[in-house]
Amino acid sequence: MTAAQKNKRNRLLDYLKNYYTAGNFPANNDYPYERKPCFIDREGNICAVGYLVAQSAGREIAEEINSKFQYAAIYEMESDKLKSWIASSGFSKKEIAMIQPSYGAKDEFVGFGHGVPSFLLNASNITFSSLSLARWSNNGLNKNIPIAGLVSCITTLSYNTIYYYRHNASNRQTDAQRKVTSANLIFGVLATGINGFRLLNYSKKPEPKVSFNLNVHPGLNHQPSIGFVVNKKL
């Protein structure tokens, strides 16, 4: 770092201390069930990074960044002015991202609103798919099990497809949410195949109550003999 960068870094650290001491933090008003950073909230409370920008480059720059990237993580902000500010700040981009508490550089938070439905749907898919696989060739399996599995799979695919396009279009998904959504879609397709083929493999004909067969049985002096066997289910 140059001497100017070192001086600016130290000055920004002083600003940061003043910021967290004051304790005026922004609120996530628009995404109450998701852990998202908020640059500037409705009441004008500003986040730590925004505060550093406002103190060193002017409130107008911070407001301009907020107008485009209010709920974005640092790594998602494609702002030339922010990039220029970071380059002269004496901090690396990773360090600036670390100032956003609990989000980190990769923004690995899934969120309650997406995590719980994903868990419940996948638990349902695993249960029905396991039952279908365990009794693949057994016609005694209740036909409703693979049918219920297909309903669960279709619900999983529909929910995650809608979630992906709705949130991806507005750049509101975190990296972790994209990974979970993609995994849900892949597993949903796999579970659909398992339950679908099991349903197709299900025989509509009931097993006969009376069956006939020729078996080899040990006879006198342990000599093999052929026996006609009749089995009847009670």
PDB file of C-alpha atoms in Angstrom:
ATOM      1  CA  MET A   1       0.000   0.000   0.000  1.00  0.00           C
ATOM      2  CA  THR A   2       1.029   3.584  -0.588  1.00  0.00           C
ATOM      3  CA  ALA A   3       1.327   6.019   2.297  1.00  0.00           C
ATOM      4  CA  ALA A   4      -1.971   7.611   1.221  1.00  0.00           C
ATOM      5  CA  GLN A   5      -3.716   4.237   1.274  1.00  0.00           C
ATOM      6  CA  LYS A   6      -2.347   3.455   4.739  1.00  0.00           C
ATOM      7  CA  ASN A   7      -3.537   6.799   6.065  1.00  0.00           C
ATOM      8  CA  LYS A   8      -6.985   6.330   4.530  1.00  0.00           C
ATOM      9  CA  ARG A   9      -7.208   2.805   5.917  1.00  0.00           C
ATOM     10  CA  ASN A  10      -6.470   4.047   9.436  1.00  0.00           C
ATOM     11  CA  ARG A  11      -8.993   6.863   9.056  1.00  0.00           C
ATOM     12  CA  LEU A  12     -11.667   4.428   7.863  1.00  0.00           C
ATOM     13  CA  LEU A  13     -10.962   2.159  10.835  1.00  0.00           C
ATOM     14  CA  ASP A  14     -11.640   5.127  13.102  1.00  0.00           C
ATOM     15  CA  TYR A  15     -14.918   5.741  11.245  1.00  0.00           C
ATOM     16  CA  LEU A  16     -15.814   2.072  11.646  1.00  0.00           C
ATOM     17  CA  LYS A  17     -15.248   2.265  15.399  1.00  0.00           C
ATOM     18  CA  ASN A  18     -17.493   5.321  15.624  1.00  0.00           C
ATOM     19  CA  TYR A  19     -20.133   3.505  13.565  1.00  0.00           C
ATOM     20  CA  TYR A  20     -20.460   0.379  15.680  1.00  0.00           C
ATOM     21  CA  THR A  21     -20.204   2.396  18.877  1.00  0.00           C
ATOM     22  CA  ALA A  22     -23.208   4.510  17.829  1.00  0.00           C
ATOM     23  CA  GLY A  23     -25.224   1.345  17.063  1.00  0.00           C
ATOM     24  CA  ASN A  24     -27.538   2.850  14.435  1.00  0.00           C
ATOM     25  CA  PHE A  25     -27.876  -0.139  12.110  1.00  0.00           C
ATOM     26  CA  PRO A  26     -30.235  -0.535   9.120  1.00  0.00           C
ATOM     27  CA  ALA A  27     -33.226  -2.904   9.199  1.00  0.00           C
ATOM     28  CA  ASN A  28     -34.132  -5.497   6.591  1.00  0.00           C
ATOM     29  CA  ASN A  29     -37.696  -4.297   5.914  1.00  0.00           C
ATOM     30  CA  ASP A  30     -38.400  -6.034   2.620  1.00  0.00           C
ATOM     31  CA  TYR A  31     -37.078  -9.541   3.344  1.00  0.00           C
ATOM     32  CA  PRO A  32     -38.124 -10.320   6.956  1.00  0.00           C
ATOM     33  CA  TYR A  33     -37.477 -14.068   6.617  1.00  0.00           C
ATOM     34  CA  GLU A  34     -34.164 -13.836   4.787  1.00  0.00           C
ATOM     35  CA  ARG A  35     -30.763 -12.799   6.058  1.00  0.00           C
ATOM     36  CA  LYS A  36     -29.841 -10.054   3.612  1.00  0.00           C
ATOM     37  CA  PRO A  37     -27.615  -7.009   3.957  1.00  0.00           C
ATOM     38  CA  CYS A  38     -29.306  -3.628   3.654  1.00  0.00           C
ATOM     39  CA  PHE A  39     -27.218  -0.686   2.463  1.00  0.00           C
ATOM     40  CA  ILE A  40     -29.611   2.083   3.589  1.00  0.00           C
ATOM     41  CA  ASP A  41     -33.047   1.340   5.067  1.00  0.00           C
ATOM     42  CA  ARG A  42     -36.306   3.332   4.899  1.00  0.00           C
ATOM     43  CA  GLU A  43     -35.418   5.407   7.952  1.00  0.00           C
ATOM     44  CA  GLY A  44     -32.063   6.413   6.486  1.00  0.00           C
ATOM     45  CA  ASN A  45     -29.977   4.129   8.692  1.00  0.00           C
ATOM     46  CA  ILE A  46     -26.886   3.099   6.780  1.00  0.00           C
ATOM     47  CA  CYS A  47     -24.791  -0.079   6.888  1.00  0.00           C
ATOM     48  CA  ALA A  48     -21.138  -0.139   7.940  1.00  0.00           C
ATOM     49  CA  VAL A  49     -19.719  -0.121   4.415  1.00  0.00           C
ATOM     50  CA  GLY A  50     -22.181   2.561   3.349  1.00  0.00           C
ATOM     51  CA  TYR A  51     -21.157   4.635   6.351  1.00  0.00           C
ATOM     52  CA  LEU A  52     -17.489   4.415   5.376  1.00  0.00           C
ATOM     53  CA  VAL A  53     -18.347   5.441   1.815  1.00  0.00           C
ATOM     54  CA  ALA A  54     -20.490   8.343   3.025  1.00  0.00           C
ATOM     55  CA  GLN A  55     -17.841   9.613   5.425  1.00  0.00           C
ATOM     56  CA  SER A  56     -14.978   9.443   2.953  1.00  0.00           C
ATOM     57  CA  ALA A  57     -16.619  10.019  -0.451  1.00  0.00           C
ATOM     58  CA  GLY A  58     -19.933  11.694   0.357  1.00  0.00           C
ATOM     59  CA  ARG A  59     -23.476  10.644   1.181  1.00  0.00           C
ATOM     60  CA  GLU A  60     -24.497  11.124  -2.456  1.00  0.00           C
ATOM     61  CA  ILE A  61     -22.229   8.280  -3.567  1.00  0.00           C
ATOM     62  CA  ALA A  62     -23.671   6.016  -0.871  1.00  0.00           C
ATOM     63  CA  GLU A  63     -27.237   6.896  -1.924  1.00  0.00           C
ATOM     64  CA  GLU A  64     -26.422   6.157  -5.562  1.00  0.00           C
ATOM     65  CA  ILE A  65     -25.046   2.715  -4.663  1.00  0.00           C
ATOM     66  CA  ASN A  66     -28.102   2.055  -2.510  1.00  0.00           C
ATOM     67  CA  SER A  67     -30.489   2.894  -5.353  1.00  0.00           C
ATOM     68  CA  LYS A  68     -29.098  -0.003  -7.414  1.00  0.00           C
ATOM     69  CA  PHE A  69     -27.809  -2.498  -4.845  1.00  0.00           C
ATOM     70  CA  GLN A  70     -29.773  -1.937  -1.639  1.00  0.00           C
ATOM     71  CA  TYR A  71     -29.961  -5.623  -0.657  1.00  0.00           C
ATOM     72  CA  ALA A  72     -26.873  -6.911  -2.449  1.00  0.00           C
ATOM     73  CA  ALA A  73     -23.696  -8.273  -0.934  1.00  0.00           C
ATOM     74  CA  ILE A  74     -20.431  -6.490  -1.725  1.00  0.00           C
ATOM     75  CA  TYR A  75     -19.445  -9.157  -4.269  1.00  0.00           C
ATOM     76  CA  GLU A  76     -22.741  -8.610  -6.098  1.00  0.00           C
ATOM     77  CA  MET A  77     -22.385  -4.833  -6.446  1.00  0.00           C
ATOM     78  CA  GLU A  78     -21.281  -4.021  -9.988  1.00  0.00           C
ATOM     79  CA  SER A  79     -20.649  -0.356  -9.271  1.00  0.00           C
ATOM     80  CA  ASP A  80     -17.702   1.469 -10.838  1.00  0.00           C
ATOM     81  CA  LYS A  81     -17.791   4.092  -8.094  1.00  0.00           C
ATOM     82  CA  LEU A  82     -17.674   1.430  -5.383  1.00  0.00           C
ATOM     83  CA  LYS A  83     -14.803  -0.339  -7.147  1.00  0.00           C
ATOM     84  CA  SER A  84     -12.902   2.944  -7.399  1.00  0.00           C
ATOM     85  CA  TRP A  85     -13.545   3.672  -3.727  1.00  0.00           C
ATOM     86  CA  ILE A  86     -12.317   0.222  -2.653  1.00  0.00           C
ATOM     87  CA  ALA A  87      -9.166   0.595  -4.769  1.00  0.00           C
ATOM     88  CA  SER A  88      -8.223   3.773  -2.903  1.00  0.00           C
ATOM     89  CA  SER A  89      -9.458   2.719   0.524  1.00  0.00           C
ATOM     90  CA  GLY A  90      -6.466   0.716   1.699  1.00  0.00           C
ATOM     91  CA  PHE A  91      -8.713  -2.357   2.026  1.00  0.00           C
ATOM     92  CA  SER A  92      -9.069  -5.325  -0.276  1.00  0.00           C
ATOM     93  CA  LYS A  93     -12.475  -6.229  -1.673  1.00  0.00           C
ATOM     94  CA  LYS A  94     -12.504  -9.313   0.557  1.00  0.00           C
ATOM     95  CA  GLU A  95     -11.888  -7.153   3.641  1.00  0.00           C
ATOM     96  CA  ILE A  96     -14.712  -4.803   2.683  1.00  0.00           C
ATOM     97  CA  ALA A  97     -17.009  -7.822   2.225  1.00  0.00           C
ATOM     98  CA  MET A  98     -16.052  -9.045   5.708  1.00  0.00           C
ATOM     99  CA  ILE A  99     -17.384  -5.804   7.194  1.00  0.00           C
ATOM    100  CA  GLN A 100     -20.888  -6.992   6.256  1.00  0.00           C
ATOM    101  CA  PRO A 101     -21.404  -9.100   9.408  1.00  0.00           C
ATOM    102  CA  SER A 102     -22.205 -12.809   9.096  1.00  0.00           C
ATOM    103  CA  TYR A 103     -22.497 -12.738   5.305  1.00  0.00           C
ATOM    104  CA  GLY A 104     -18.898 -13.383   4.250  1.00  0.00           C
ATOM    105  CA  ALA A 105     -17.382 -13.208   0.808  1.00  0.00           C
ATOM    106  CA  LYS A 106     -19.536 -15.968  -0.689  1.00  0.00           C
ATOM    107  CA  ASP A 107     -22.823 -15.108   1.026  1.00  0.00           C
ATOM    108  CA  GLU A 108     -23.547 -18.693   2.054  1.00  0.00           C
ATOM    109  CA  PHE A 109     -26.846 -18.079   3.877  1.00  0.00           C
ATOM    110  CA  VAL A 110     -29.839 -20.128   2.681  1.00  0.00           C
ATOM    111  CA  GLY A 111     -32.557 -18.513   4.789  1.00  0.00           C
ATOM    112  CA  PHE A 112     -35.562 -19.779   6.733  1.00  0.00           C
ATOM    113  CA  GLY A 113     -38.016 -19.074   3.927  1.00  0.00           C
ATOM    114  CA  HIS A 114     -36.209 -21.351   1.454  1.00  0.00           C
ATOM    115  CA  GLY A 115     -34.479 -23.773   3.797  1.00  0.00           C
ATOM    116  CA  VAL A 116     -37.563 -25.156   5.559  1.00  0.00           C
ATOM    117  CA  PRO A 117     -39.625 -25.939   2.402  1.00  0.00           C
ATOM    118  CA  SER A 118     -36.543 -27.513   0.816  1.00  0.00           C
ATOM    119  CA  PHE A 119     -35.956 -29.717   3.858  1.00  0.00           C
ATOM    120  CA  LEU A 120     -39.592 -30.854   4.115  1.00  0.00           C
ATOM    121  CA  LEU A 121     -39.970 -31.604   0.405  1.00  0.00           C
ATOM    122  CA  ASN A 122     -36.679 -33.505   0.221  1.00  0.00           C
ATOM    123  CA  ALA A 123     -37.536 -35.510   3.336  1.00  0.00           C
ATOM    124  CA  SER A 124     -40.807 -36.489   1.671  1.00  0.00           C
ATOM    125  CA  ASN A 125     -39.029 -37.405  -1.585  1.00  0.00           C
ATOM    126  CA  ILE A 126     -36.440 -39.521   0.248  1.00  0.00           C
ATOM    127  CA  THR A 127     -39.143 -41.391   2.195  1.00  0.00           C
ATOM    128  CA  PHE A 128     -41.310 -42.320  -0.802  1.00  0.00           C
ATOM    129  CA  SER A 129     -38.350 -43.055  -3.088  1.00  0.00           C
ATOM    130  CA  SER A 130     -36.777 -45.330  -0.459  1.00  0.00           C
ATOM    131  CA  LEU A 131     -40.034 -47.268  -0.057  1.00  0.00           C
ATOM    132  CA  SER A 132     -40.349 -47.649  -3.830  1.00  0.00           C
ATOM    133  CA  LEU A 133     -36.765 -48.895  -4.187  1.00  0.00           C
ATOM    134  CA  ALA A 134     -36.907 -51.244  -1.205  1.00  0.00           C
ATOM    135  CA  ARG A 135     -39.988 -53.044  -2.581  1.00  0.00           C
ATOM    136  CA  TRP A 136     -39.315 -52.612  -6.289  1.00  0.00           C
ATOM    137  CA  SER A 137     -40.468 -56.082  -7.390  1.00  0.00           C
ATOM    138  CA  ASN A 138     -43.071 -56.607  -4.692  1.00  0.00           C
ATOM    139  CA  ASN A 139     -46.598 -56.169  -5.981  1.00  0.00           C
ATOM    140  CA  GLY A 140     -47.801 -56.099  -2.406  1.00  0.00           C
ATOM    141  CA  LEU A 141     -46.589 -52.513  -2.226  1.00  0.00           C
ATOM    142  CA  ASN A 142     -49.422 -50.078  -1.787  1.00  0.00           C
ATOM    143  CA  LYS A 143     -49.903 -48.340  -5.119  1.00  0.00           C
ATOM    144  CA  ASN A 144     -50.539 -45.052  -3.337  1.00  0.00           C
ATOM    145  CA  ILE A 145     -46.898 -44.863  -2.211  1.00  0.00           C
ATOM    146  CA  PRO A 146     -45.344 -44.155  -5.646  1.00  0.00           C
ATOM    147  CA  ILE A 147     -48.337 -41.941  -6.478  1.00  0.00           C
ATOM    148  CA  ALA A 148     -47.713 -39.872  -3.342  1.00  0.00           C
ATOM    149  CA  GLY A 149     -44.014 -39.827  -4.268  1.00  0.00           C
ATOM    150  CA  LEU A 150     -44.838 -38.374  -7.677  1.00  0.00           C
ATOM    151  CA  VAL A 151     -47.025 -35.691  -6.115  1.00  0.00           C
ATOM    152  CA  SER A 152     -44.166 -34.759  -3.766  1.00  0.00           C
ATOM    153  CA  CYS A 153     -41.677 -34.669  -6.653  1.00  0.00           C
ATOM    154  CA  ILE A 154     -43.888 -32.520  -8.861  1.00  0.00           C
ATOM    155  CA  THR A 155     -44.408 -30.117  -5.958  1.00  0.00           C
ATOM    156  CA  THR A 156     -40.632 -29.958  -5.435  1.00  0.00           C
ATOM    157  CA  LEU A 157     -39.918 -29.259  -9.099  1.00  0.00           C
ATOM    158  CA  SER A 158     -42.672 -26.643  -9.381  1.00  0.00           C
ATOM    159  CA  TYR A 159     -41.676 -24.805  -6.205  1.00  0.00           C
ATOM    160  CA  ASN A 160     -37.961 -24.679  -7.028  1.00  0.00           C
ATOM    161  CA  THR A 161     -38.502 -23.717 -10.678  1.00  0.00           C
ATOM    162  CA  ILE A 162     -40.717 -20.789  -9.653  1.00  0.00           C
ATOM    163  CA  TYR A 163     -38.310 -19.818  -6.866  1.00  0.00           C
ATOM    164  CA  TYR A 164     -35.306 -19.910  -9.202  1.00  0.00           C
ATOM    165  CA  TYR A 165     -36.788 -17.749 -11.941  1.00  0.00           C
ATOM    166  CA  ARG A 166     -38.490 -15.310  -9.578  1.00  0.00           C
ATOM    167  CA  HIS A 167     -35.391 -14.629  -7.467  1.00  0.00           C
ATOM    168  CA  ASN A 168     -32.709 -15.101 -10.101  1.00  0.00           C
ATOM    169  CA  ALA A 169     -34.326 -12.558 -12.407  1.00  0.00           C
ATOM    170  CA  SER A 170     -34.123  -9.884  -9.701  1.00  0.00           C
ATOM    171  CA  ASN A 171     -30.680 -11.001  -8.462  1.00  0.00           C
ATOM    172  CA  ARG A 172     -32.127 -11.720  -5.006  1.00  0.00           C
ATOM    173  CA  GLN A 173     -30.631 -15.193  -4.533  1.00  0.00           C
ATOM    174  CA  THR A 174     -27.498 -15.833  -2.526  1.00  0.00           C
ATOM    175  CA  ASP A 175     -24.903 -18.320  -3.759  1.00  0.00           C
ATOM    176  CA  ALA A 176     -26.102 -20.839  -1.181  1.00  0.00           C
ATOM    177  CA  GLN A 177     -29.732 -20.438  -2.255  1.00  0.00           C
ATOM    178  CA  ARG A 178     -28.782 -21.073  -5.890  1.00  0.00           C
ATOM    179  CA  LYS A 179     -26.910 -24.234  -4.903  1.00  0.00           C
ATOM    180  CA  VAL A 180     -29.796 -25.525  -2.783  1.00  0.00           C
ATOM    181  CA  THR A 181     -32.327 -24.746  -5.531  1.00  0.00           C
ATOM    182  CA  SER A 182     -30.215 -26.530  -8.156  1.00  0.00           C
ATOM    183  CA  ALA A 183     -29.743 -29.546  -5.877  1.00  0.00           C
ATOM    184  CA  ASN A 184     -33.496 -29.651  -5.211  1.00  0.00           C
ATOM    185  CA  LEU A 185     -34.239 -29.658  -8.946  1.00  0.00           C
ATOM    186  CA  ILE A 186     -31.733 -32.450  -9.637  1.00  0.00           C
ATOM    187  CA  PHE A 187     -32.984 -34.609  -6.785  1.00  0.00           C
ATOM    188  CA  GLY A 188     -36.594 -33.895  -7.744  1.00  0.00           C
ATOM    189  CA  VAL A 189     -35.976 -35.226 -11.269  1.00  0.00           C
ATOM    190  CA  LEU A 190     -34.231 -38.321  -9.867  1.00  0.00           C
ATOM    191  CA  ALA A 191     -37.030 -39.029  -7.382  1.00  0.00           C
ATOM    192  CA  THR A 192     -39.618 -38.524 -10.138  1.00  0.00           C
ATOM    193  CA  GLY A 193     -37.885 -41.209 -12.191  1.00  0.00           C
ATOM    194  CA  ILE A 194     -37.764 -43.652  -9.277  1.00  0.00           C
ATOM    195  CA  ASN A 195     -41.428 -43.292  -8.313  1.00  0.00           C
ATOM    196  CA  GLY A 196     -42.596 -43.063 -11.937  1.00  0.00           C
ATOM    197  CA  PHE A 197     -40.870 -46.276 -13.012  1.00  0.00           C
ATOM    198  CA  ARG A 198     -42.058 -48.041  -9.867  1.00  0.00           C
ATOM    199  CA  LEU A 199     -45.626 -47.083 -10.726  1.00  0.00           C
ATOM    200  CA  LEU A 200     -45.194 -48.323 -14.295  1.00  0.00           C
ATOM    201  CA  ASN A 201     -43.692 -51.534 -12.948  1.00  0.00           C
ATOM    202  CA  TYR A 202     -46.661 -52.076 -10.668  1.00  0.00           C
ATOM    203  CA  SER A 203     -48.673 -55.075 -11.823  1.00  0.00           C
ATOM    204  CA  LYS A 204     -52.420 -54.623 -11.876  1.00  0.00           C
ATOM    205  CA  LYS A 205     -52.967 -58.371 -11.768  1.00  0.00           C
ATOM    206  CA  PRO A 206     -53.236 -59.729  -8.236  1.00  0.00           C
ATOM    207  CA  GLU A 207     -51.060 -62.658  -7.310  1.00  0.00           C
ATOM    208  CA  PRO A 208     -52.971 -65.972  -7.778  1.00  0.00           C
ATOM    209  CA  LYS A 209     -54.288 -67.612  -4.668  1.00  0.00           C
ATOM    210  CA  VAL A 210     -53.634 -71.108  -6.095  1.00  0.00           C
ATOM    211  CA  SER A 211     -50.362 -72.005  -7.814  1.00  0.00           C
ATOM    212  CA  PHE A 212     -49.094 -75.290  -9.311  1.00  0.00           C
ATOM    213  CA  ASN A 213     -45.517 -76.390  -9.698  1.00  0.00           C
ATOM    214  CA  LEU A 214     -43.260 -79.400 -10.124  1.00  0.00           C
ATOM    215  CA  ASN A 215     -40.541 -79.672  -7.512  1.00  0.00           C
ATOM    216  CA  VAL A 216     -37.767 -82.119  -6.836  1.00  0.00           C
ATOM    217  CA  HIS A 217     -37.980 -83.672  -3.341  1.00  0.00           C
ATOM    218  CA  PRO A 218     -35.786 -86.208  -1.507  1.00  0.00           C
ATOM    219  CA  GLY A 219     -37.463 -89.620  -1.593  1.00  0.00           C
ATOM    220  CA  LEU A 220     -36.657 -93.020  -0.123  1.00  0.00           C
ATOM    221  CA  ASN A 221     -32.991 -93.595   0.523  1.00  0.00           C
ATOM    222  CA  HIS A 222     -32.484 -89.946  -0.301  1.00  0.00           C
ATOM    223  CA  GLN A 223     -33.264 -90.601  -3.935  1.00  0.00           C
ATOM    224  CA  PRO A 224     -34.535 -87.484  -5.736  1.00  0.00           C
ATOM    225  CA  SER A 225     -38.140 -87.671  -6.791  1.00  0.00           C
ATOM    226  CA  ILE A 226     -40.395 -85.302  -8.663  1.00  0.00           C
ATOM    227  CA  GLY A 227     -43.436 -84.039  -6.821  1.00  0.00           C
ATOM    228  CA  PHE A 228     -46.486 -82.136  -7.985  1.00  0.00           C
ATOM    229  CA  VAL A 229     -47.048 -79.235  -5.607  1.00  0.00           C
ATOM    230  CA  VAL A 230     -50.207 -77.234  -5.139  1.00  0.00           C
ATOM    231  CA  ASN A 231     -50.005 -74.017  -3.056  1.00  0.00           C
ATOM    232  CA  LYS A 232     -53.098 -72.191  -1.915  1.00  0.00           C
ATOM    233  CA  LYS A 233     -53.074 -68.883  -0.061  1.00  0.00           C
ATOM    234  CA  LEU A 234     -55.506 -68.634   2.778  1.00  0.00           C
TER     235      LEU A 234
END
